[in-house]
Structure formats: C-alpha cells, structure tokens
Amino acid sequence: MFSRNKVVASLLSSALFIGLLAPGASAAITTARATIDIGSIGSSKYKVEWDAKTANSGQPRIQVSANVYFNSVKKDSDDAYGSGSVTISNTLSASNSVKGKWEINSTHREYDSSGKRTDIDTDYDYVQWDPAAARSLSAHQSLETEVMAEIASSFQYNFEQFEFFRAVEVSHSKVSDSLKDIVVAAMDAQEEGDIMPFVYVDELAAEAYILEKKADGTNHATLIVLDGDGNWEVKEKGEKKGKRLKL
C-alpha cells in the first residue's frame, strides 16, 4: 500500500559513495520520487496535485517525466531536464461523479557529458477518490478487462502463458530496463483520453506485447523481442479499428 504523501528516495550505498571520490567515477540518481494527492473528497469538484522529482550528485544532465491517469485514462503528463535537482508538478481541476483511482508513474534518467544514460529509476503513487456522494466504481472496474479482451480479440492474440502488468506500475515489474524504456515511451506518446497501455511478457518465448486503446477507439499492439545482446527492442506495430468506449 502506498501513502498519499509517499516520498521514496534511492540512496547511494556506502561503497558507491566511496567510489565517487575517485576521479572520473560515475554518479547516480539519489532521489526518484512521485506523489499524487487530492485536496478534497467531499465534492464532485476537487483538485488533484501531483509532482515528480529527480536529484543526483553532480552528473551534467538529469531528466524527470511523469504520466497521470484517472481510472486508467490518461489525464496529464510533463517532463523536464536539468542538473542537480529537477521537479515537475501540476494541479488539475477535476469533476467526477464516479469513484476512482488517480495514479502517477514517473521516470528518472541521468546522462553523462557525452549524452550516454548512466542511471534510470521509476516510481509510482496513487490516491483513491471515494466520496460518499459518488456513484460506485463498478462500471469502471471492468474497463481494463473489457479493453484488454477487445484488443486481444481484434489481433487474435492468446496471452495464457504471459505475465501481465499495467504500464503505470512498471516501477514494480521485474522486467529489464530496456523493456521499461519501451513501456515508458508508450505512456509518454499517449494523449489525453487514451487508455493506459497494458503489457504482456513471456520471458521464455523472448517476446512481449504492449496493448493500447486510443481515445478514438483505435486498438494498437506493439510486438517487442529480445535481440542478440539480451535487450528488448520493438519489432513491429499493428493497428486495428476498435470500439470507442463511453467513459
């Protein structure tokens, strides 16, 4: 369970800290944090406040990006570059009559002077909007199941042997950084109103799929495979006409 005002920091180990004293040693991300909160739950109109912060110990360039969803529908995103410490934030005005879940995924990257990425981290937080006056969430609890089933059917996929995770929770998955990069890129490319990506991974078969539904109802599928070096890479993308959902 995640607290509403959770602060999660990735701290350097003592051995790494000693290593930083050597000339030319690489730094690392010291803070990778995402938080989301709501100002009031007593009315159908309320404020959603979110922020994401990245900090490091001196590398020339760091980046932070974040994607925000309500009941699996994308509502906001931002990214920024800087050095030392970078924070992004926003306050959304929300008006809902359905109970639901606000979620944020943040990605934190660090680069050296040549532009090579030297570290990456991700974080996740959520808050439940659940006022007594709101209607139940039952209509939305089946949204993800409906979307995944429709997309899989339109592409004639069978995911019985695959592990599944929601893209927004990629920070808690056990997949490699190269696959996380692809999942985060899919979230970053989404527009407001799109349904969050869903990810299926089969390590033994060395393949994975990202399923997406766009706001106009179009279904998208991305096939990802392992290359000869053990890194995940996009092999092909497909698109099918789908059903536009009433959210």
PDB file of C-alpha atoms in Angstrom:
ATOM      1  CA  MET A   1       0.000   0.000   0.000  1.00  0.00           C
ATOM      2  CA  PHE A   2       1.247   3.453  -0.892  1.00  0.00           C
ATOM      3  CA  SER A   3       0.611   6.515   1.259  1.00  0.00           C
ATOM      4  CA  ARG A   4      -0.796   9.640  -0.310  1.00  0.00           C
ATOM      5  CA  ASN A   5       2.254  11.693   0.550  1.00  0.00           C
ATOM      6  CA  LYS A   6       4.802   8.974  -0.091  1.00  0.00           C
ATOM      7  CA  VAL A   7       8.398  10.025  -0.602  1.00  0.00           C
ATOM      8  CA  VAL A   8      10.655   7.313  -1.972  1.00  0.00           C
ATOM      9  CA  ALA A   9      14.363   8.033  -2.399  1.00  0.00           C
ATOM     10  CA  SER A  10      17.022   5.878  -3.983  1.00  0.00           C
ATOM     11  CA  LEU A  11      20.081   6.343  -1.724  1.00  0.00           C
ATOM     12  CA  LEU A  12      23.667   5.625  -2.706  1.00  0.00           C
ATOM     13  CA  SER A  13      25.291   2.697  -0.943  1.00  0.00           C
ATOM     14  CA  SER A  14      28.399   3.437   1.082  1.00  0.00           C
ATOM     15  CA  ALA A  15      30.555   1.503  -1.374  1.00  0.00           C
ATOM     16  CA  LEU A  16      29.292   3.562  -4.309  1.00  0.00           C
ATOM     17  CA  PHE A  17      29.785   6.759  -2.347  1.00  0.00           C
ATOM     18  CA  ILE A  18      33.417   5.867  -1.762  1.00  0.00           C
ATOM     19  CA  GLY A  19      33.751   5.103  -5.455  1.00  0.00           C
ATOM     20  CA  LEU A  20      32.542   8.596  -6.304  1.00  0.00           C
ATOM     21  CA  LEU A  21      35.628  10.043  -4.687  1.00  0.00           C
ATOM     22  CA  ALA A  22      37.771   8.602  -7.465  1.00  0.00           C
ATOM     23  CA  PRO A  23      38.373  10.877 -10.484  1.00  0.00           C
ATOM     24  CA  GLY A  24      36.014  10.208 -13.364  1.00  0.00           C
ATOM     25  CA  ALA A  25      33.697   7.955 -11.345  1.00  0.00           C
ATOM     26  CA  SER A  26      30.010   7.951 -12.255  1.00  0.00           C
ATOM     27  CA  ALA A  27      27.386   9.485 -10.000  1.00  0.00           C
ATOM     28  CA  ALA A  28      23.909   8.034  -9.566  1.00  0.00           C
ATOM     29  CA  ILE A  29      20.335   9.166  -9.015  1.00  0.00           C
ATOM     30  CA  THR A  30      19.846   9.915  -5.322  1.00  0.00           C
ATOM     31  CA  THR A  31      16.135  10.856  -5.418  1.00  0.00           C
ATOM     32  CA  ALA A  32      13.414   9.365  -7.612  1.00  0.00           C
ATOM     33  CA  ARG A  33      10.028  10.406  -6.281  1.00  0.00           C
ATOM     34  CA  ALA A  34       6.432  10.669  -7.459  1.00  0.00           C
ATOM     35  CA  THR A  35       3.469  11.839  -5.366  1.00  0.00           C
ATOM     36  CA  ILE A  36      -0.187  12.469  -6.093  1.00  0.00           C
ATOM     37  CA  ASP A  37      -2.821  13.911  -3.751  1.00  0.00           C
ATOM     38  CA  ILE A  38      -6.326  15.343  -3.830  1.00  0.00           C
ATOM     39  CA  GLY A  39      -7.422  18.437  -1.994  1.00  0.00           C
ATOM     40  CA  SER A  40     -10.963  17.338  -1.150  1.00  0.00           C
ATOM     41  CA  ILE A  41     -13.107  14.224  -1.355  1.00  0.00           C
ATOM     42  CA  GLY A  42     -16.357  15.774  -0.216  1.00  0.00           C
ATOM     43  CA  SER A  43     -17.497  17.152  -3.557  1.00  0.00           C
ATOM     44  CA  SER A  44     -17.613  16.090  -7.183  1.00  0.00           C
ATOM     45  CA  LYS A  45     -15.339  19.073  -7.909  1.00  0.00           C
ATOM     46  CA  TYR A  46     -11.845  18.876  -6.447  1.00  0.00           C
ATOM     47  CA  LYS A  47      -8.146  19.482  -7.073  1.00  0.00           C
ATOM     48  CA  VAL A  48      -5.532  16.891  -7.962  1.00  0.00           C
ATOM     49  CA  GLU A  49      -1.962  17.840  -7.112  1.00  0.00           C
ATOM     50  CA  TRP A  50       0.981  15.815  -8.389  1.00  0.00           C
ATOM     51  CA  ASP A  51       4.733  16.192  -8.584  1.00  0.00           C
ATOM     52  CA  ALA A  52       7.822  14.215  -9.521  1.00  0.00           C
ATOM     53  CA  LYS A  53      11.415  14.950  -8.572  1.00  0.00           C
ATOM     54  CA  THR A  54      14.820  13.702  -9.682  1.00  0.00           C
ATOM     55  CA  ALA A  55      18.103  14.558  -7.967  1.00  0.00           C
ATOM     56  CA  ASN A  56      21.657  13.323  -8.366  1.00  0.00           C
ATOM     57  CA  SER A  57      25.124  14.046  -7.049  1.00  0.00           C
ATOM     58  CA  GLY A  58      26.585  16.049  -9.855  1.00  0.00           C
ATOM     59  CA  GLN A  59      26.204  14.473 -13.279  1.00  0.00           C
ATOM     60  CA  PRO A  60      25.770  17.086 -16.031  1.00  0.00           C
ATOM     61  CA  ARG A  61      22.203  16.219 -17.009  1.00  0.00           C
ATOM     62  CA  ILE A  62      19.135  14.600 -15.478  1.00  0.00           C
ATOM     63  CA  GLN A  63      15.566  14.165 -16.693  1.00  0.00           C
ATOM     64  CA  VAL A  64      12.244  13.579 -14.988  1.00  0.00           C
ATOM     65  CA  SER A  65       8.981  12.687 -16.744  1.00  0.00           C
ATOM     66  CA  ALA A  66       5.552  11.718 -15.435  1.00  0.00           C
ATOM     67  CA  ASN A  67       2.206  10.413 -16.668  1.00  0.00           C
ATOM     68  CA  VAL A  68      -1.054  10.771 -14.721  1.00  0.00           C
ATOM     69  CA  TYR A  69      -4.179   8.600 -15.111  1.00  0.00           C
ATOM     70  CA  PHE A  70      -7.676   8.509 -13.655  1.00  0.00           C
ATOM     71  CA  ASN A  71      -9.396   5.121 -13.869  1.00  0.00           C
ATOM     72  CA  SER A  72      -6.801   4.094 -16.484  1.00  0.00           C
ATOM     73  CA  VAL A  73      -7.498   7.119 -18.708  1.00  0.00           C
ATOM     74  CA  LYS A  74      -4.594   9.491 -19.312  1.00  0.00           C
ATOM     75  CA  LYS A  75      -5.177  12.962 -17.870  1.00  0.00           C
ATOM     76  CA  ASP A  76      -1.807  14.739 -17.737  1.00  0.00           C
ATOM     77  CA  SER A  77       1.933  14.462 -18.407  1.00  0.00           C
ATOM     78  CA  ASP A  78       5.121  16.545 -18.333  1.00  0.00           C
ATOM     79  CA  ASP A  79       8.902  16.258 -18.485  1.00  0.00           C
ATOM     80  CA  ALA A  80      11.927  18.436 -17.774  1.00  0.00           C
ATOM     81  CA  TYR A  81      15.729  18.400 -17.982  1.00  0.00           C
ATOM     82  CA  GLY A  82      18.281  19.997 -15.695  1.00  0.00           C
ATOM     83  CA  SER A  83      21.198  19.314 -13.387  1.00  0.00           C
ATOM     84  CA  GLY A  84      21.438  18.558  -9.687  1.00  0.00           C
ATOM     85  CA  SER A  85      17.699  18.543  -8.987  1.00  0.00           C
ATOM     86  CA  VAL A  86      14.664  18.772 -11.281  1.00  0.00           C
ATOM     87  CA  THR A  87      10.987  18.842 -10.254  1.00  0.00           C
ATOM     88  CA  ILE A  88       7.815  18.878 -12.333  1.00  0.00           C
ATOM     89  CA  SER A  89       4.327  19.425 -10.937  1.00  0.00           C
ATOM     90  CA  ASN A  90       0.786  20.396 -11.832  1.00  0.00           C
ATOM     91  CA  THR A  91      -2.636  20.937 -10.277  1.00  0.00           C
ATOM     92  CA  LEU A  92      -5.657  19.579 -12.145  1.00  0.00           C
ATOM     93  CA  SER A  93      -9.239  20.658 -11.697  1.00  0.00           C
ATOM     94  CA  ALA A  94     -11.374  17.522 -11.613  1.00  0.00           C
ATOM     95  CA  SER A  95     -15.100  16.956 -11.719  1.00  0.00           C
ATOM     96  CA  ASN A  96     -16.232  13.352 -11.428  1.00  0.00           C
ATOM     97  CA  SER A  97     -19.406  11.580 -10.446  1.00  0.00           C
ATOM     98  CA  VAL A  98     -17.747   8.150 -10.414  1.00  0.00           C
ATOM     99  CA  LYS A  99     -15.425   6.887  -7.705  1.00  0.00           C
ATOM    100  CA  GLY A 100     -11.968   6.159  -8.940  1.00  0.00           C
ATOM    101  CA  LYS A 101      -8.210   5.963  -8.692  1.00  0.00           C
ATOM    102  CA  TRP A 102      -5.693   8.640  -9.609  1.00  0.00           C
ATOM    103  CA  GLU A 103      -2.245   7.239 -10.458  1.00  0.00           C
ATOM    104  CA  ILE A 104       1.146   8.661 -11.399  1.00  0.00           C
ATOM    105  CA  ASN A 105       4.176   6.987 -12.927  1.00  0.00           C
ATOM    106  CA  SER A 106       7.466   8.885 -13.006  1.00  0.00           C
ATOM    107  CA  THR A 107      10.700   8.039 -14.812  1.00  0.00           C
ATOM    108  CA  HIS A 108      14.055   9.461 -13.782  1.00  0.00           C
ATOM    109  CA  ARG A 109      17.122   9.374 -16.038  1.00  0.00           C
ATOM    110  CA  GLU A 110      20.699  10.543 -15.710  1.00  0.00           C
ATOM    111  CA  TYR A 111      23.188  11.244 -18.513  1.00  0.00           C
ATOM    112  CA  ASP A 112      26.931  11.875 -18.642  1.00  0.00           C
ATOM    113  CA  SER A 113      28.635  14.664 -20.585  1.00  0.00           C
ATOM    114  CA  SER A 114      28.629  12.582 -23.786  1.00  0.00           C
ATOM    115  CA  GLY A 115      24.850  12.055 -23.597  1.00  0.00           C
ATOM    116  CA  LYS A 116      25.060   8.402 -22.555  1.00  0.00           C
ATOM    117  CA  ARG A 117      22.481   7.360 -19.981  1.00  0.00           C
ATOM    118  CA  THR A 118      24.192   6.304 -16.759  1.00  0.00           C
ATOM    119  CA  ASP A 119      21.222   5.592 -14.469  1.00  0.00           C
ATOM    120  CA  ILE A 120      17.446   5.139 -14.588  1.00  0.00           C
ATOM    121  CA  ASP A 121      14.786   4.800 -11.909  1.00  0.00           C
ATOM    122  CA  THR A 122      10.986   4.799 -11.774  1.00  0.00           C
ATOM    123  CA  ASP A 123       8.389   5.499  -9.109  1.00  0.00           C
ATOM    124  CA  TYR A 124       4.623   5.174  -8.654  1.00  0.00           C
ATOM    125  CA  ASP A 125       1.947   6.607  -6.382  1.00  0.00           C
ATOM    126  CA  TYR A 126      -1.834   6.682  -6.254  1.00  0.00           C
ATOM    127  CA  VAL A 127      -4.744   8.177  -4.352  1.00  0.00           C
ATOM    128  CA  GLN A 128      -8.347   6.979  -4.252  1.00  0.00           C
ATOM    129  CA  TRP A 129     -11.195   9.435  -4.834  1.00  0.00           C
ATOM    130  CA  ASP A 130     -14.096   7.911  -2.916  1.00  0.00           C
ATOM    131  CA  PRO A 131     -16.683  10.402  -1.615  1.00  0.00           C
ATOM    132  CA  ALA A 132     -19.960   9.062  -0.307  1.00  0.00           C
ATOM    133  CA  ALA A 133     -21.882  11.113  -2.865  1.00  0.00           C
ATOM    134  CA  ALA A 134     -20.212   9.489  -5.867  1.00  0.00           C
ATOM    135  CA  ARG A 135     -21.621   6.569  -7.790  1.00  0.00           C
ATOM    136  CA  SER A 136     -19.895   3.208  -7.445  1.00  0.00           C
ATOM    137  CA  LEU A 137     -16.795   2.237  -9.401  1.00  0.00           C
ATOM    138  CA  SER A 138     -18.372  -0.961 -10.718  1.00  0.00           C
ATOM    139  CA  ALA A 139     -18.752   0.424 -14.236  1.00  0.00           C
ATOM    140  CA  HIS A 140     -15.032   1.202 -14.356  1.00  0.00           C
ATOM    141  CA  GLN A 141     -13.742  -1.871 -12.571  1.00  0.00           C
ATOM    142  CA  SER A 142     -14.415  -3.873 -15.727  1.00  0.00           C
ATOM    143  CA  LEU A 143     -12.954  -1.231 -18.075  1.00  0.00           C
ATOM    144  CA  GLU A 144      -9.465  -2.684 -18.215  1.00  0.00           C
ATOM    145  CA  THR A 145     -10.751  -6.236 -18.666  1.00  0.00           C
ATOM    146  CA  GLU A 146     -13.045  -5.084 -21.472  1.00  0.00           C
ATOM    147  CA  VAL A 147     -10.278  -3.166 -23.231  1.00  0.00           C
ATOM    148  CA  MET A 148      -7.709  -5.958 -22.990  1.00  0.00           C
ATOM    149  CA  ALA A 149     -10.175  -8.584 -24.208  1.00  0.00           C
ATOM    150  CA  GLU A 150     -11.263  -6.485 -27.173  1.00  0.00           C
ATOM    151  CA  ILE A 151      -7.725  -5.679 -28.300  1.00  0.00           C
ATOM    152  CA  ALA A 152      -6.539  -9.264 -27.901  1.00  0.00           C
ATOM    153  CA  SER A 153      -9.535 -10.456 -29.900  1.00  0.00           C
ATOM    154  CA  SER A 154      -9.042  -7.915 -32.685  1.00  0.00           C
ATOM    155  CA  PHE A 155      -5.434  -9.079 -33.146  1.00  0.00           C
ATOM    156  CA  GLN A 156      -6.264 -12.743 -32.362  1.00  0.00           C
ATOM    157  CA  TYR A 157      -3.727 -12.921 -29.538  1.00  0.00           C
ATOM    158  CA  ASN A 158      -3.617 -15.541 -26.800  1.00  0.00           C
ATOM    159  CA  PHE A 159      -1.791 -14.473 -23.643  1.00  0.00           C
ATOM    160  CA  GLU A 160      -2.311 -17.539 -21.458  1.00  0.00           C
ATOM    161  CA  GLN A 161       1.444 -18.051 -20.931  1.00  0.00           C
ATOM    162  CA  PHE A 162       2.275 -14.368 -20.483  1.00  0.00           C
ATOM    163  CA  GLU A 163       2.826 -12.341 -17.345  1.00  0.00           C
ATOM    164  CA  PHE A 164       0.796  -9.134 -17.163  1.00  0.00           C
ATOM    165  CA  PHE A 165       1.319  -5.693 -15.692  1.00  0.00           C
ATOM    166  CA  ARG A 166      -0.273  -2.273 -16.092  1.00  0.00           C
ATOM    167  CA  ALA A 167       2.135   0.223 -17.650  1.00  0.00           C
ATOM    168  CA  VAL A 168       1.670   2.782 -14.879  1.00  0.00           C
ATOM    169  CA  GLU A 169       3.057   0.241 -12.415  1.00  0.00           C
ATOM    170  CA  VAL A 170       6.171  -0.535 -14.452  1.00  0.00           C
ATOM    171  CA  SER A 171       8.358   0.504 -11.499  1.00  0.00           C
ATOM    172  CA  HIS A 172       7.163  -2.617  -9.645  1.00  0.00           C
ATOM    173  CA  SER A 173       7.702  -5.026 -12.508  1.00  0.00           C
ATOM    174  CA  LYS A 174      10.759  -7.270 -12.669  1.00  0.00           C
ATOM    175  CA  VAL A 175      11.483  -6.665 -16.348  1.00  0.00           C
ATOM    176  CA  SER A 176      14.778  -5.215 -17.569  1.00  0.00           C
ATOM    177  CA  ASP A 177      15.476  -1.520 -18.066  1.00  0.00           C
ATOM    178  CA  SER A 178      15.366  -1.881 -21.865  1.00  0.00           C
ATOM    179  CA  LEU A 179      11.749  -3.089 -21.698  1.00  0.00           C
ATOM    180  CA  LYS A 180      10.852  -0.444 -19.128  1.00  0.00           C
ATOM    181  CA  ASP A 181      12.176   2.174 -21.558  1.00  0.00           C
ATOM    182  CA  ILE A 182       9.782   0.962 -24.246  1.00  0.00           C
ATOM    183  CA  VAL A 183       6.819   0.872 -21.859  1.00  0.00           C
ATOM    184  CA  VAL A 184       7.531   4.389 -20.594  1.00  0.00           C
ATOM    185  CA  ALA A 185       7.912   5.643 -24.177  1.00  0.00           C
ATOM    186  CA  ALA A 186       4.444   4.258 -24.943  1.00  0.00           C
ATOM    187  CA  MET A 187       2.976   6.172 -21.989  1.00  0.00           C
ATOM    188  CA  ASP A 188       4.844   9.346 -22.964  1.00  0.00           C
ATOM    189  CA  ALA A 189       3.438   9.160 -26.506  1.00  0.00           C
ATOM    190  CA  GLN A 190      -0.158   8.895 -25.332  1.00  0.00           C
ATOM    191  CA  GLU A 191      -2.583  11.787 -25.474  1.00  0.00           C
ATOM    192  CA  GLU A 192      -5.272  12.828 -23.044  1.00  0.00           C
ATOM    193  CA  GLY A 193      -8.181  10.407 -23.172  1.00  0.00           C
ATOM    194  CA  ASP A 194      -6.144   7.363 -24.257  1.00  0.00           C
ATOM    195  CA  ILE A 195      -6.430   4.186 -22.165  1.00  0.00           C
ATOM    196  CA  MET A 196      -3.177   3.328 -20.411  1.00  0.00           C
ATOM    197  CA  PRO A 197      -1.018   0.642 -22.065  1.00  0.00           C
ATOM    198  CA  PHE A 198      -1.190  -2.947 -20.851  1.00  0.00           C
ATOM    199  CA  VAL A 199       1.913  -5.131 -21.049  1.00  0.00           C
ATOM    200  CA  TYR A 200       2.237  -8.887 -21.548  1.00  0.00           C
ATOM    201  CA  VAL A 201       5.646 -10.552 -21.205  1.00  0.00           C
ATOM    202  CA  ASP A 202       6.822 -14.094 -21.920  1.00  0.00           C
ATOM    203  CA  GLU A 203      10.472 -14.348 -20.888  1.00  0.00           C
ATOM    204  CA  LEU A 204      10.834 -17.930 -22.140  1.00  0.00           C
ATOM    205  CA  ALA A 205       9.486 -17.063 -25.584  1.00  0.00           C
ATOM    206  CA  ALA A 206      11.561 -13.838 -25.526  1.00  0.00           C
ATOM    207  CA  GLU A 207       8.642 -11.704 -26.610  1.00  0.00           C
ATOM    208  CA  ALA A 208       6.334  -9.094 -25.139  1.00  0.00           C
ATOM    209  CA  TYR A 209       3.322  -7.089 -26.265  1.00  0.00           C
ATOM    210  CA  ILE A 210       2.038  -3.632 -25.405  1.00  0.00           C
ATOM    211  CA  LEU A 211      -1.698  -3.152 -25.976  1.00  0.00           C
ATOM    212  CA  GLU A 212      -3.256   0.296 -26.215  1.00  0.00           C
ATOM    213  CA  LYS A 213      -6.632   1.823 -26.951  1.00  0.00           C
ATOM    214  CA  LYS A 214      -6.679   5.386 -28.196  1.00  0.00           C
ATOM    215  CA  ALA A 215      -9.340   7.931 -27.331  1.00  0.00           C
ATOM    216  CA  ASP A 216     -10.928   7.476 -30.776  1.00  0.00           C
ATOM    217  CA  GLY A 217     -11.317   3.734 -30.157  1.00  0.00           C
ATOM    218  CA  THR A 218      -8.399   2.568 -32.311  1.00  0.00           C
ATOM    219  CA  ASN A 219      -6.581  -0.506 -30.990  1.00  0.00           C
ATOM    220  CA  HIS A 220      -2.774  -0.591 -31.099  1.00  0.00           C
ATOM    221  CA  ALA A 221      -0.413  -3.510 -30.473  1.00  0.00           C
ATOM    222  CA  THR A 222       3.390  -3.427 -30.275  1.00  0.00           C
ATOM    223  CA  LEU A 223       5.474  -6.617 -30.531  1.00  0.00           C
ATOM    224  CA  ILE A 224       8.761  -6.486 -28.612  1.00  0.00           C
ATOM    225  CA  VAL A 225      11.506  -9.117 -28.810  1.00  0.00           C
ATOM    226  CA  LEU A 226      14.911  -9.790 -27.284  1.00  0.00           C
ATOM    227  CA  ASP A 227      17.883  -9.063 -29.517  1.00  0.00           C
ATOM    228  CA  GLY A 228      21.164 -10.983 -29.585  1.00  0.00           C
ATOM    229  CA  ASP A 229      22.559  -8.894 -26.725  1.00  0.00           C
ATOM    230  CA  GLY A 230      19.634  -9.596 -24.414  1.00  0.00           C
ATOM    231  CA  ASN A 231      17.998  -6.185 -24.840  1.00  0.00           C
ATOM    232  CA  TRP A 232      14.338  -5.687 -25.705  1.00  0.00           C
ATOM    233  CA  GLU A 233      13.555  -3.927 -28.980  1.00  0.00           C
ATOM    234  CA  VAL A 234      10.377  -3.075 -30.904  1.00  0.00           C
ATOM    235  CA  LYS A 235       9.919  -5.472 -33.819  1.00  0.00           C
ATOM    236  CA  GLU A 236       6.596  -4.367 -35.278  1.00  0.00           C
ATOM    237  CA  LYS A 237       3.474  -2.351 -34.578  1.00  0.00           C
ATOM    238  CA  GLY A 238      -0.113  -3.015 -35.591  1.00  0.00           C
ATOM    239  CA  GLU A 239      -3.340  -1.040 -35.614  1.00  0.00           C
ATOM    240  CA  LYS A 240      -6.967  -2.171 -35.813  1.00  0.00           C
ATOM    241  CA  LYS A 241     -10.264  -0.365 -35.801  1.00  0.00           C
ATOM    242  CA  GLY A 242     -11.874  -0.789 -32.399  1.00  0.00           C
ATOM    243  CA  LYS A 243     -14.824   0.214 -30.267  1.00  0.00           C
ATOM    244  CA  ARG A 244     -14.886   3.700 -28.826  1.00  0.00           C
ATOM    245  CA  LEU A 245     -15.640   3.477 -25.127  1.00  0.00           C
ATOM    246  CA  LYS A 246     -18.048   5.668 -23.207  1.00  0.00           C
ATOM    247  CA  LEU A 247     -16.058   6.778 -20.147  1.00  0.00           C
TER     248      LEU A 247
END
